[in-house]
Coordinates of C-alpha atoms and ligand atoms in Angstrom, one line a residue:
X1 CA -12.3 21.0 -3.8
X2 CA -12.4 19.1 -7.2
X3 CA -9.8 16.5 -7.4
X4 CA -8.9 14.3 -10.3
X5 CA -7.3 11.1 -8.9
X6 CA -5.2 9.2 -11.4
X7 CA -4.8 5.5 -10.6
X8 CA -2.4 3.2 -12.6
X9 CA -4.6 1.2 -15.0
X10 CA -3.9 -2.6 -14.8
X11 CA -5.9 -5.5 -16.1
X12 CA -7.2 -7.9 -13.4
X13 CA -5.0 -11.0 -13.7
X14 CA -5.3 -12.8 -16.9
X15 CA -8.8 -11.3 -17.5
X16 CA -8.7 -8.9 -20.4
X17 CA -12.3 -7.8 -19.8
X18 CA -11.8 -6.3 -16.4
X19 CA -9.5 -3.6 -14.9
X20 CA -8.3 -3.7 -11.3
X21 CA -10.9 -1.5 -9.6
X22 CA -10.6 0.9 -6.7
X23 CA -10.6 -0.7 -4.2
X24 CA -9.1 -3.8 -5.9
X25 CA -10.7 -7.2 -6.3
X26 CA -7.6 -8.8 -4.8
X27 CA -3.9 -7.7 -4.7
X28 CA -3.5 -4.0 -5.2
X29 CA -1.5 -1.6 -2.9
X30 CA -2.0 1.6 -4.9
X31 CA -5.7 0.9 -5.6
X32 CA -6.2 0.5 -1.8
X33 CA -4.4 3.8 -1.2
X34 CA -6.5 5.6 -3.8
X35 CA -9.8 4.1 -2.4
X36 CA -9.0 5.0 1.2
X37 CA -7.9 8.5 0.3
X38 CA -11.1 9.0 -1.6
X39 CA -13.0 7.8 1.5
X40 CA -11.3 10.6 3.5
X41 CA -11.7 13.3 0.9
X42 CA -15.4 12.6 0.4
X43 CA -16.0 12.9 4.1
X44 CA -14.5 16.4 3.8
X45 CA -16.9 17.3 0.9
X46 CA -14.5 17.0 -2.0
X47 CA -15.6 16.0 -5.5
X48 CA -13.6 13.3 -7.2
X49 CA -12.9 12.2 -10.8
X50 CA -11.4 8.7 -10.7
X51 CA -9.3 7.8 -13.8
X52 CA -7.5 4.5 -14.5
X53 CA -10.0 2.1 -12.9
X54 CA -12.9 1.6 -15.2
X55 CA -15.6 -0.7 -13.8
X56 CA -15.1 0.7 -10.2
X57 CA -18.5 0.7 -8.5
X58 CA -20.1 4.1 -8.6
X59 CA -20.5 6.1 -5.4
X60 CA -21.9 9.5 -4.5
X61 CA -19.3 12.3 -5.1
X62 CA -17.1 10.2 -7.5
X63 CA -17.2 10.2 -11.3
X64 CA -15.6 7.1 -12.6
X65 CA -13.9 7.7 -16.0
X66 CA -13.3 5.0 -18.6
X67 CA -10.0 6.6 -19.6
X68 CA -6.9 4.4 -19.3
X69 CA -4.5 6.1 -21.7
X70 CA -2.7 9.4 -21.8
X71 CA -4.9 11.0 -24.5
X72 CA -8.2 9.8 -23.0
X73 CA -7.1 11.0 -19.6
X74 CA -6.5 14.5 -20.9
X75 CA -9.9 14.5 -22.4
X76 CA -11.5 13.4 -19.1
X77 CA -9.5 16.1 -17.2
X78 CA -10.6 18.8 -19.6
X79 CA -14.3 17.8 -19.1
X80 CA -14.0 17.7 -15.3
X81 CA -11.7 20.7 -15.0
X82 CA -10.2 19.8 -11.5
X83 CA -8.8 22.3 -9.0
X84 CA -5.9 19.8 -8.7
X85 CA -4.8 16.5 -10.2
X86 CA -3.4 13.8 -8.0
X87 CA -1.2 11.4 -9.9
X88 CA -0.5 7.9 -8.6
X89 CA 0.8 6.6 -12.0
X90 CA 4.4 7.9 -12.1
X91 CA 3.6 10.0 -15.1
X92 CA 1.9 7.2 -17.0
X93 CA -1.3 9.3 -17.4
X94 CA -0.1 12.8 -16.8
X95 CA 2.4 15.0 -18.8
X96 CA 5.4 16.6 -17.0
X97 CA 3.7 20.0 -17.2
X98 CA 0.0 19.6 -17.0
X99 CA -2.5 22.4 -17.5
X100 CA -3.7 22.0 -13.9
X101 CA -2.0 22.2 -10.5
X102 CA -0.7 18.7 -9.8
X103 CA 0.6 16.6 -6.9
X104 CA 2.3 13.2 -7.5
X105 CA 2.5 10.5 -4.9
X106 CA 5.4 8.2 -5.6
X107 CA 4.6 4.6 -4.8
X108 CA 7.8 2.9 -6.2
X109 CA 11.5 2.8 -5.6
X110 CA 14.2 5.1 -7.0
X111 CA 14.0 8.4 -8.8
X112 CA 10.5 9.1 -10.2
X113 CA 9.8 10.0 -13.8
X114 CA 8.5 13.4 -12.8
X115 CA 9.8 14.9 -9.6
X116 CA 7.9 18.2 -9.3
X117 CA 5.4 18.3 -6.5
X118 CA 6.1 14.8 -5.3
X119 CA 4.8 13.3 -2.1
X120 CA 6.7 10.4 -0.6
X121 CA 5.6 7.6 1.7
X122 CA 8.6 7.4 3.9
X123 CA 11.9 9.1 4.7
X124 CA 13.8 6.1 3.2
X125 CA 11.9 6.4 -0.1
X126 CA 12.3 10.1 -0.3
X127 CA 16.0 9.9 0.4
X128 CA 16.5 7.3 -2.4
X129 CA 14.6 9.6 -4.8
X130 CA 17.1 12.4 -4.1
X131 CA 14.5 14.7 -2.5
X132 CA 15.3 16.5 0.8
X133 CA 12.1 18.3 1.6
X134 CA 9.1 17.0 -0.4
X135 CA 6.2 16.2 1.9
X136 CA 6.0 12.7 3.5
X137 CA 2.5 11.4 3.9
X138 CA 2.0 7.8 5.2
X139 CA -0.3 5.4 3.5
X140 CA -3.9 5.6 4.8
X141 CA -6.2 3.0 6.2
X142 CA -10.0 3.3 6.8
X143 CA -11.0 1.3 9.9
X144 CA -14.6 0.9 8.6
X145 CA -13.3 -1.3 5.8
X146 CA -11.6 -3.8 8.2
X147 CA -12.7 -6.3 10.8
X148 CA -11.3 -5.8 14.3
X149 CA -10.7 -8.9 16.5
X150 CA -9.3 -9.1 20.0
X151 CA -9.0 -12.9 20.0
X152 CA -6.5 -14.2 17.6
X153 CA -6.0 -17.6 16.0
X154 CA -2.8 -19.7 16.1
X155 CA -1.4 -18.8 12.7
X156 CA 0.9 -16.1 11.2
X157 CA 0.0 -14.3 8.0
X158 CA 2.0 -13.2 5.0
X159 CA -0.2 -11.0 2.7
X160 CA 1.4 -9.6 -0.5
X161 CA 3.4 -10.6 -3.6
X162 CA 5.0 -13.9 -3.0
X163 CA 8.4 -12.6 -4.1
X164 CA 12.0 -12.5 -2.8
X165 CA 11.9 -8.8 -1.9
X166 CA 8.7 -9.2 0.1
X167 CA 10.4 -11.8 2.3
X168 CA 7.9 -14.7 1.8
X169 CA 10.5 -17.3 2.4
X170 CA 11.8 -15.3 5.5
X171 CA 8.2 -15.4 6.8
X172 CA 8.1 -19.2 6.4
X173 CA 11.4 -19.5 8.3
X174 CA 10.2 -17.2 11.1
X175 CA 6.9 -19.2 11.4
X176 CA 8.9 -22.5 11.6
X177 CA 11.1 -21.0 14.3
X178 CA 8.0 -19.8 16.2
X179 CA 6.3 -23.2 15.8
X180 CA 3.3 -21.7 14.2
X181 CA 1.6 -22.4 10.8
X182 CA 2.0 -19.7 8.2
X183 CA -0.8 -18.7 5.8
X184 CA 0.8 -17.4 2.7
X185 CA -1.6 -15.2 0.7
X186 CA -1.0 -13.2 -2.5
X187 CA -0.2 -13.6 -6.1
X188 CA 2.8 -15.9 -6.9
X189 CA 4.3 -14.6 -10.1
X190 CA 7.5 -16.5 -9.5
X191 CA 6.3 -20.2 -9.2
X192 CA 9.8 -21.6 -8.5
X193 CA 10.2 -19.3 -5.5
X194 CA 6.8 -20.4 -4.1
X195 CA 7.4 -24.1 -4.7
X196 CA 10.8 -23.9 -3.0
X197 CA 9.1 -22.4 0.1
X198 CA 6.4 -25.0 0.2
X199 CA 9.0 -27.8 -0.2
X200 CA 11.3 -26.5 2.5
X201 CA 8.7 -25.3 5.0
X202 CA 5.9 -27.9 5.5
X203 CA 4.1 -25.6 8.0
X204 CA 3.4 -23.1 5.2
X205 CA 0.0 -23.2 3.5
X206 CA -0.4 -21.3 0.2
X207 CA -3.9 -19.9 -0.1
X208 CA -3.5 -17.8 -3.3
X209 CA -4.6 -14.3 -3.9
X210 CA -7.3 -13.1 -1.5
X211 CA -9.9 -10.3 -1.6
X212 CA -13.2 -9.3 0.1
X213 CA -14.1 -10.8 3.5
X214 CA -11.5 -13.6 3.2
X215 CA -8.8 -11.0 3.2
X216 CA -10.2 -9.0 6.2
X217 CA -10.8 -12.2 8.2
X218 CA -7.2 -13.3 7.7
X219 CA -6.0 -9.9 8.7
X220 CA -8.2 -9.9 11.8
X221 CA -7.5 -13.5 12.8
X222 CA -3.7 -13.8 12.5
X223 CA -1.6 -13.8 15.6
X224 CA 0.8 -11.5 13.7
X225 CA 1.5 -10.2 10.2
X226 CA 4.9 -10.9 8.8
X227 CA 6.4 -8.2 6.6
X228 CA 10.0 -9.4 6.4
X229 CA 10.9 -7.3 3.3
X230 CA 14.4 -7.7 1.9
X231 CA 16.6 -5.1 0.3
X232 CA 17.2 -7.2 -2.8
X233 CA 15.3 -9.1 -5.5
X234 CA 13.0 -6.1 -6.3
X235 CA 10.9 -6.0 -9.5
X236 CA 13.4 -3.9 -11.5
X237 CA 16.4 -5.8 -10.4
X238 CA 17.8 -3.1 -8.1
X239 CA 17.9 -2.6 -4.4
X240 CA 14.4 -2.8 -2.9
X241 CA 13.6 -0.1 -0.4
X242 CA 10.1 -0.9 0.9
X243 CA 8.3 2.4 0.0
X244 CA 5.1 2.5 2.0
X245 CA 3.7 -1.0 3.0
X246 CA 0.0 -0.7 3.0
X247 CA -0.3 -4.1 4.9
X248 CA 1.2 -2.6 8.1
X249 CA -1.7 -0.2 8.7
X250 CA -4.2 -2.8 7.5
X251 CA -3.0 -5.4 10.1
X252 CA -2.8 -2.9 12.9
X253 CA -6.3 -1.5 12.4
X254 CA -7.5 -5.1 12.5
X255 CA -5.8 -5.4 15.9
X256 CA -3.0 -7.6 14.5
X257 CA 0.6 -6.8 15.4
X258 CA 3.3 -6.6 12.7
X259 CA 6.7 -8.3 12.7
X260 CA 8.8 -6.6 10.0
X261 CA 12.3 -6.0 9.0
X262 CA 13.7 -2.5 9.1
X263 CA 13.9 -2.3 5.3
X264 CA 12.8 1.2 4.0
X265 CA 9.6 2.5 5.5
X266 CA 9.2 -0.5 7.8
X267 CA 11.9 0.7 10.1
X268 CA 9.9 4.0 10.5
X269 CA 6.4 2.6 10.9
X270 CA 6.5 -1.0 12.1
X271 CA 7.9 -0.2 15.6
X272 CA 4.7 1.7 16.4
X273 CA 2.6 -1.4 15.8
X274 CA 5.0 -4.2 16.4
X275 CA 8.7 -4.7 15.8
X276 CA 11.3 -4.0 13.0
X277 CA 14.1 -6.6 13.0
X278 CA 17.4 -6.1 11.3
X279 CA 17.1 -7.6 7.8
X280 CA 20.0 -10.0 8.3
X281 CA 18.5 -11.6 11.4
X282 CA 16.8 -15.0 11.3
X283 CA 15.5 -15.6 14.8
X284 CA 16.0 -18.8 16.7
X285 CA 13.0 -20.5 18.3
X286 CA 13.7 -18.7 21.6
X287 CA 14.0 -15.3 20.0
X288 CA 10.8 -15.9 17.9
X289 CA 8.9 -16.8 21.1
X290 CA 10.2 -13.7 22.8
X291 CA 9.2 -11.4 19.9
X292 CA 5.7 -12.8 19.8
X293 CA 5.3 -12.5 23.5
X294 CA 6.3 -8.8 23.4
X295 CA 3.9 -7.5 20.8
X296 CA 1.3 -4.8 21.5
X297 CA -2.3 -5.5 22.4
X298 CA -5.1 -5.4 19.7
X299 CA -6.9 -2.3 21.2
X300 CA -3.6 -0.3 21.3
X301 CA -2.8 -1.4 17.7
X302 CA -6.1 -0.2 16.3
X303 CA -6.0 3.1 18.1
X304 CA -2.5 3.7 16.9
X305 CA -3.3 2.9 13.3
X306 CA -6.3 5.2 13.3
X307 CA -4.3 8.1 15.0
X308 CA -1.3 7.8 12.7
X309 CA -2.7 6.5 9.4
X310 CA -6.5 6.9 9.6
X311 CA -8.2 8.1 6.4
X312 CA -9.4 11.4 7.9
X313 CA -5.9 12.3 9.1
X314 CA -4.2 11.4 5.8
X315 CA -6.9 13.1 3.7
X316 CA -6.4 16.3 5.8
X317 CA -2.6 16.2 5.1
X318 CA -3.3 15.8 1.3
X319 CA -5.7 18.7 1.3
X320 CA -2.9 20.9 2.7
X321 CA -0.6 19.7 -0.1
X322 CA -3.3 20.3 -2.7
X323 CA -3.8 23.8 -1.4
X324 CA -0.1 24.5 -1.7
X325 CA -0.1 23.3 -5.3
X326 CA -3.3 25.3 -6.1
X327 CA -1.6 28.4 -4.7
X328 CA 1.2 27.9 -7.3
X329 CA 3.7 26.3 -4.9
X330 CA 6.3 24.0 -6.4
X331 CA 8.7 21.7 -4.7
X332 CA 10.9 18.7 -5.5
Ligands
LIG1 N1 -3.4 -7.8 -1.1 C1 -4.7 -8.4 -1.3 N2 -4.7 -9.7 -1.6 C2 -3.6 -10.5 -1.7 C3 -2.4 -9.9 -1.5 C4 -2.3 -8.6 -1.2 O1 -5.7 -7.7 -1.1 O2 -3.8 -11.7 -2.0 C5 -3.4 -6.4 -0.8 C6 -2.8 -6.0 0.6 O3 -3.9 -6.1 1.6 C7 -2.3 -4.6 0.3 C8 -1.8 -4.7 -1.1 O4 -2.5 -5.8 -1.7 O5 -3.4 -3.7 0.4 C9 -0.3 -4.8 -1.2 O6 0.2 -3.5 -0.9 P1 1.6 -3.3 -0.1 O7 1.9 -1.8 -0.1 O8 1.6 -4.1 1.1 O9 2.7 -4.0 -1.1 P2 3.1 -3.6 -2.6 O10 2.2 -2.6 -3.1 O11 4.6 -3.2 -2.5 O12 3.0 -4.9 -3.4

């Protein structure tokens, strides 16, 4: 099958010479999803055109396009002539009615720009988008891209945007209650929020945005990953319903349990690899100790992540959806 994969084109930090690649140099949830899905599709013999991530390292079976705009994307699509287009850009690079069968994975909150042939990441996200029966396919993880460790170090990890809706401050509060240091990793685009956390929680160390082996060692070494997402403070001002949460599968496949809230997708996925706490709950020292003591073992976590969210499983689900679109099926 020939698949054109449309990734949202973003510059890499302040650097105007580089785009965020697939997989990303550092922070980049959608770019990780696209990379991992491509891993699974290539294993099944698919041929891929990757648009929206110029500079991505070439690999066999993948043509990397330089297109980053609507018009140049259409040109690249015409030259490749895909069986199906898979849009991850919320319509940024694809018209509402393209000339090819199309499938659109929605990565954000709320009602998407183009709803036809949408795929959602969780029941919560699909509900908020007003769809009743579009497919739900969880975010994938490729175990070969992560380090697995049975023996954990004495720290908790936050890995993501250091923002209110991602619960970075809540992670610091949990770590303090648990009596463990917190490593806070990720871009901090709201410096006041970050400085407030560091001032109020001395056990928190900010290590900035991480990529490469630093990222995988943190994921593998942490005693637990904290994903205490909050339903407010989202990027567009509205309610934040955690849509898919890539970090959950990444931690689990590294043998690291997840302590989450039950916001959005987290209430659906975190209980399989840890715990989903009610958002309004800030645990006491005793409760935090009990939560940490009750988390699943590394071997179980890795096996669960591979079974539920492994790249082969998720790529097979997408190929079913592609075939449905290629056969002329439409759904909202
Ligand atoms: N990430 C990273 N380096 C960082 C912070 C985050 O590589 O410093 C990655 C993280 O591993 C995950 C992604 O960025 O793959 C964030 O995706 P997620 O779905 O968890 O959050 P969102 O896309 O909502 O920001």
